[in-house]
PDB file of C-alpha atoms in Angstrom:
ATOM      1  CA  MET G   3      -6.264  39.719  -6.300  1.00  0.00           C
ATOM      2  CA  LYS G   4      -9.084  41.015  -4.874  1.00  0.00           C
ATOM      3  CA  TYR G   5     -11.452  39.710  -2.639  1.00  0.00           C
ATOM      4  CA  SER G   6     -14.904  41.157  -2.180  1.00  0.00           C
ATOM      5  CA  LEU G   7     -16.673  39.410   1.093  1.00  0.00           C
ATOM      6  CA  CYS G   8     -19.826  38.923   2.218  1.00  0.00           C
ATOM      7  CA  VAL G   9     -21.256  41.867   5.381  1.00  0.00           C
ATOM      8  CA  HIS G  10     -20.833  38.389   7.562  1.00  0.00           C
ATOM      9  CA  CYS G  11     -17.889  37.108   6.385  1.00  0.00           C
ATOM     10  CA  LEU G  12     -16.660  41.353   6.644  1.00  0.00           C
ATOM     11  CA  THR G  13     -17.109  41.696   9.973  1.00  0.00           C
ATOM     12  CA  LEU G  14     -14.817  38.059  10.623  1.00  0.00           C
ATOM     13  CA  GLY G  15     -12.179  39.154   8.402  1.00  0.00           C
ATOM     14  CA  TYR G  16     -12.612  36.042   6.334  1.00  0.00           C
ATOM     15  CA  CYS G  17     -14.961  34.318   4.102  1.00  0.00           C
ATOM     16  CA  LYS G  18     -16.412  30.986   6.478  1.00  0.00           C
ATOM     17  CA  ASN G  19     -17.722  29.472   3.111  1.00  0.00           C
ATOM     18  CA  SER G  20     -13.898  29.798   2.539  1.00  0.00           C
ATOM     19  CA  THR G  21     -12.919  25.341   1.497  1.00  0.00           C
ATOM     20  CA  ARG G  22     -10.371  22.435  -0.348  1.00  0.00           C
ATOM     21  CA  GLN G  23     -10.256  19.616  -1.522  1.00  0.00           C
ATOM     22  CA  LEU G  24      -9.046  16.336   0.310  1.00  0.00           C
ATOM     23  CA  VAL G  25      -6.158  15.512  -2.187  1.00  0.00           C
ATOM     24  CA  ARG G  26      -8.237  12.576  -3.500  1.00  0.00           C
ATOM     25  CA  ASP G  27      -6.611   9.053  -4.776  1.00  0.00           C
ATOM     26  CA  ALA G  28      -6.357   9.668  -8.332  1.00  0.00           C
ATOM     27  CA  GLN G  29      -3.938  13.080  -7.405  1.00  0.00           C
ATOM     28  CA  LEU G  30      -1.848  10.599  -5.071  1.00  0.00           C
ATOM     29  CA  GLU G  31      -1.523   8.054  -8.230  1.00  0.00           C
ATOM     30  CA  ASN G  32       0.352  10.979 -10.189  1.00  0.00           C
ATOM     31  CA  PRO G  33       4.252  11.021 -10.108  1.00  0.00           C
ATOM     32  CA  GLU G  34       3.208  14.497 -11.227  1.00  0.00           C
ATOM     33  CA  TYR G  35       1.319  15.820  -8.480  1.00  0.00           C
ATOM     34  CA  LEU G  36       3.981  13.617  -6.403  1.00  0.00           C
ATOM     35  CA  ARG G  37       7.250  15.335  -7.766  1.00  0.00           C
ATOM     36  CA  ASP G  38       5.193  18.435  -7.571  1.00  0.00           C
ATOM     37  CA  LEU G  39       4.502  18.573  -3.621  1.00  0.00           C
ATOM     38  CA  ARG G  40       7.630  16.476  -2.852  1.00  0.00           C
ATOM     39  CA  ASN G  41       9.151  19.494  -4.465  1.00  0.00           C
ATOM     40  CA  PHE G  42       6.991  22.582  -3.602  1.00  0.00           C
ATOM     41  CA  ALA G  43       6.837  21.857  -0.379  1.00  0.00           C
ATOM     42  CA  ALA G  44      11.324  21.206   0.210  1.00  0.00           C
ATOM     43  CA  SER G  45      11.133  24.671  -1.559  1.00  0.00           C
ATOM     44  CA  LEU G  46       9.989  26.147   1.727  1.00  0.00           C
ATOM     45  CA  GLU G  47      13.052  25.023   3.954  1.00  0.00           C
ATOM     46  CA  ILE G  48      11.623  23.685   6.530  1.00  0.00           C
ATOM     47  CA  SER G  49      13.836  21.435   8.194  1.00  0.00           C
ATOM     48  CA  ALA G  50      12.770  18.621   9.350  1.00  0.00           C
ATOM     49  CA  ASP G  51      12.631  19.003  12.846  1.00  0.00           C
ATOM     50  CA  HIS G  52      10.078  21.873  12.964  1.00  0.00           C
ATOM     51  CA  PHE G  53       7.668  19.927   9.543  1.00  0.00           C
ATOM     52  CA  LEU G  54       5.162  18.966  12.182  1.00  0.00           C
ATOM     53  CA  ASP G  55       5.189  21.900  13.904  1.00  0.00           C
ATOM     54  CA  TYR G  56       5.019  24.082  10.833  1.00  0.00           C
ATOM     55  CA  LEU G  57       1.456  21.570   9.592  1.00  0.00           C
ATOM     56  CA  LEU G  58      -0.533  21.313  12.539  1.00  0.00           C
ATOM     57  CA  ASN G  59      -0.051  25.109  13.139  1.00  0.00           C
ATOM     58  CA  LEU G  60      -0.698  25.600   9.474  1.00  0.00           C
ATOM     59  CA  TYR G  61      -4.296  23.305  10.045  1.00  0.00           C
ATOM     60  CA  ARG G  62      -4.878  24.281  13.436  1.00  0.00           C
ATOM     61  CA  ASP G  63      -5.297  28.065  11.885  1.00  0.00           C
ATOM     62  CA  TYR G  64      -7.452  27.872   8.687  1.00  0.00           C
ATOM     63  CA  ARG G  65     -10.848  29.037   8.679  1.00  0.00           C
ATOM     64  CA  GLY G  66     -13.022  27.581   6.068  1.00  0.00           C
ATOM     65  CA  ARG G  67     -13.282  23.747   5.901  1.00  0.00           C
ATOM     66  CA  ILE G  68     -12.191  21.112   3.979  1.00  0.00           C
ATOM     67  CA  VAL G  69     -14.040  18.623   2.453  1.00  0.00           C
ATOM     68  CA  SER G  70     -14.095  15.041   0.107  1.00  0.00           C
ATOM     69  CA  ASN G  71     -17.457  14.417  -2.400  1.00  0.00           C
ATOM     70  CA  GLY G  72     -18.939  17.396  -0.557  1.00  0.00           C
ATOM     71  CA  ASN G  73     -18.825  16.586   2.815  1.00  0.00           C
ATOM     72  CA  GLU G  74     -16.566  18.552   5.541  1.00  0.00           C
ATOM     73  CA  VAL G  75     -13.676  16.117   6.610  1.00  0.00           C
ATOM     74  CA  PHE G  76     -11.182  17.010   9.677  1.00  0.00           C
ATOM     75  CA  LEU G  77      -7.855  15.533   9.617  1.00  0.00           C
ATOM     76  CA  ASN G  78      -6.335  12.578  11.285  1.00  0.00           C
ATOM     77  CA  THR G  79      -3.376  14.122  12.504  1.00  0.00           C
ATOM     78  CA  GLU G  80      -1.868  10.762  14.164  1.00  0.00           C
ATOM     79  CA  GLU G  81      -0.448   9.518  11.181  1.00  0.00           C
ATOM     80  CA  PHE G  82       2.006  11.727  11.537  1.00  0.00           C
ATOM     81  CA  GLU G  83       2.286  10.835  15.389  1.00  0.00           C
ATOM     82  CA  THR G  84       5.797   8.055  14.799  1.00  0.00           C
ATOM     83  CA  ASP G  85       9.231   7.906  16.507  1.00  0.00           C
ATOM     84  CA  SER G  86      10.488   8.800  12.947  1.00  0.00           C
ATOM     85  CA  ILE G  87       8.466  10.913  11.365  1.00  0.00           C
ATOM     86  CA  ARG G  88      11.629  13.499  11.777  1.00  0.00           C
ATOM     87  CA  GLU G  89      13.190  10.976   9.276  1.00  0.00           C
ATOM     88  CA  TRP G  90      10.259  10.531   7.380  1.00  0.00           C
ATOM     89  CA  PHE G  91       9.658  14.614   6.357  1.00  0.00           C
ATOM     90  CA  ARG G  92      13.842  14.989   5.861  1.00  0.00           C
ATOM     91  CA  ASP G  93      13.400  12.356   3.873  1.00  0.00           C
ATOM     92  CA  TRP G  94      10.291  12.664   2.052  1.00  0.00           C
ATOM     93  CA  ALA G  95       9.282  16.578   2.420  1.00  0.00           C
ATOM     94  CA  CYS G  96      12.527  18.076   2.787  1.00  0.00           C
ATOM     95  CA  THR G  97      14.759  16.322  -0.028  1.00  0.00           C
ATOM     96  CA  PRO G  98      13.493  17.563  -3.349  1.00  0.00           C
ATOM     97  CA  VAL G  99      12.831  14.896  -6.593  1.00  0.00           C
ATOM     98  CA  PRO G 100      16.206  14.764  -8.806  1.00  0.00           C
ATOM     99  CA  ASP G 101      15.951  15.152 -12.193  1.00  0.00           C
ATOM    100  CA  GLY G 102      15.211  12.103 -14.288  1.00  0.00           C
ATOM    101  CA  VAL G 103      13.906   9.747 -11.135  1.00  0.00           C
ATOM    102  CA  ARG G 104       9.708   8.913 -11.070  1.00  0.00           C
ATOM    103  CA  PRO G 105       8.596  10.065  -7.928  1.00  0.00           C
ATOM    104  CA  ARG G 106       5.632   6.907  -6.469  1.00  0.00           C
ATOM    105  CA  LEU G 107       3.601   6.462  -3.461  1.00  0.00           C
ATOM    106  CA  ARG G 108       4.603   3.749  -1.166  1.00  0.00           C
ATOM    107  CA  GLU G 109       1.641   2.404   0.664  1.00  0.00           C
ATOM    108  CA  GLU G 110       2.145   2.953   3.986  1.00  0.00           C
ATOM    109  CA  SER G 111       3.426   6.687   3.689  1.00  0.00           C
ATOM    110  CA  ARG G 112      -0.113   7.343   1.628  1.00  0.00           C
ATOM    111  CA  GLU G 113      -2.259   9.334   4.419  1.00  0.00           C
ATOM    112  CA  ARG G 114       0.814  11.118   5.324  1.00  0.00           C
ATOM    113  CA  ILE G 115       0.650  12.301   1.974  1.00  0.00           C
ATOM    114  CA  ARG G 116      -2.090  12.929   1.449  1.00  0.00           C
ATOM    115  CA  LEU G 117      -2.804  15.248   5.582  1.00  0.00           C
ATOM    116  CA  LEU G 118       1.254  16.793   3.956  1.00  0.00           C
ATOM    117  CA  GLY G 119      -1.190  18.155   0.469  1.00  0.00           C
ATOM    118  CA  THR G 120      -4.059  19.055   1.511  1.00  0.00           C
ATOM    119  CA  ILE G 121      -2.794  20.856   4.890  1.00  0.00           C
ATOM    120  CA  LEU G 122      -0.352  23.081   2.637  1.00  0.00           C
ATOM    121  CA  SER G 123      -2.771  23.699   0.114  1.00  0.00           C
ATOM    122  CA  THR G 124      -5.203  25.588   2.451  1.00  0.00           C
ATOM    123  CA  LYS G 125      -2.188  28.026   3.976  1.00  0.00           C
ATOM    124  CA  PHE G 126      -0.825  28.241  -0.680  1.00  0.00           C
ATOM    125  CA  ALA G 127      -3.575  27.479  -2.705  1.00  0.00           C
ATOM    126  CA  PHE G 128      -2.832  29.292  -6.057  1.00  0.00           C
ATOM    127  CA  GLU G 129       0.018  27.314  -5.727  1.00  0.00           C
ATOM    128  CA  ALA G 130      -1.774  23.733  -5.316  1.00  0.00           C
ATOM    129  CA  GLU G 131      -3.951  23.932  -7.837  1.00  0.00           C
ATOM    130  CA  LEU G 132      -0.939  23.489 -10.476  1.00  0.00           C
ATOM    131  CA  TRP G 133       0.824  20.737  -8.697  1.00  0.00           C
ATOM    132  CA  GLY G 134       0.090  18.294 -11.063  1.00  0.00           C
ATOM    133  CA  ALA G 135      -0.533  20.005 -13.847  1.00  0.00           C
ATOM    134  CA  ARG G 136       1.393  20.301 -17.085  1.00  0.00           C
ATOM    135  CA  ALA G 137       1.109  22.061 -20.284  1.00  0.00           C
ATOM    136  CA  ALA G 138      -0.350  20.384 -23.305  1.00  0.00           C
ATOM    137  CA  ASN G 139       1.361  21.794 -25.540  1.00  0.00           C
ATOM    138  CA  ASP G 140       4.700  21.533 -25.193  1.00  0.00           C
ATOM    139  CA  ASN G 141       6.279  24.524 -27.885  1.00  0.00           C
ATOM    140  CA  ARG G 142       7.278  20.906 -29.833  1.00  0.00           C
ATOM    141  CA  PRO G 143       7.708  20.785 -33.911  1.00  0.00           C
ATOM    142  CA  PRO G 144       6.043  17.539 -34.986  1.00  0.00           C
ATOM    143  CA  SER G 145       8.521  14.806 -34.905  1.00  0.00           C
ATOM    144  CA  ALA G 146       9.370  13.677 -37.834  1.00  0.00           C
ATOM    145  CA  GLN G 147       8.614   9.810 -35.976  1.00  0.00           C
ATOM    146  CA  ASN G 148       5.110  10.162 -35.621  1.00  0.00           C
TER     147      ASN G 148
END
């Protein structure tokens, strides 16, 4: 995929108008979004010891803006500053969702997951667009029970 930059952005080497959307509440309530986000995070194969540093580096290096309702927002990464954050990363971000299990959102993890999804989407924008999306037609013949 080729991107064309305006003259000003070409001199910078990146588009200064690049934006990513803050993860919305509706996404956090979607179990398929949670499954895809968690499985993607686990597929990165980053140890729980290094996951926080990885996220903070991604956020620091992102040259664009993160927006919510059209307004730029800055992420409060203090949500990750707890004594048991390494265990949380081990249990949530480094472990994929087993088949047949419906992922759920614990209220105390809501903002952490919002931050995790938003920061990962800055680096992996294409993949993030597909988190929670499912095919409308699964190409199966109609069921006789319908």
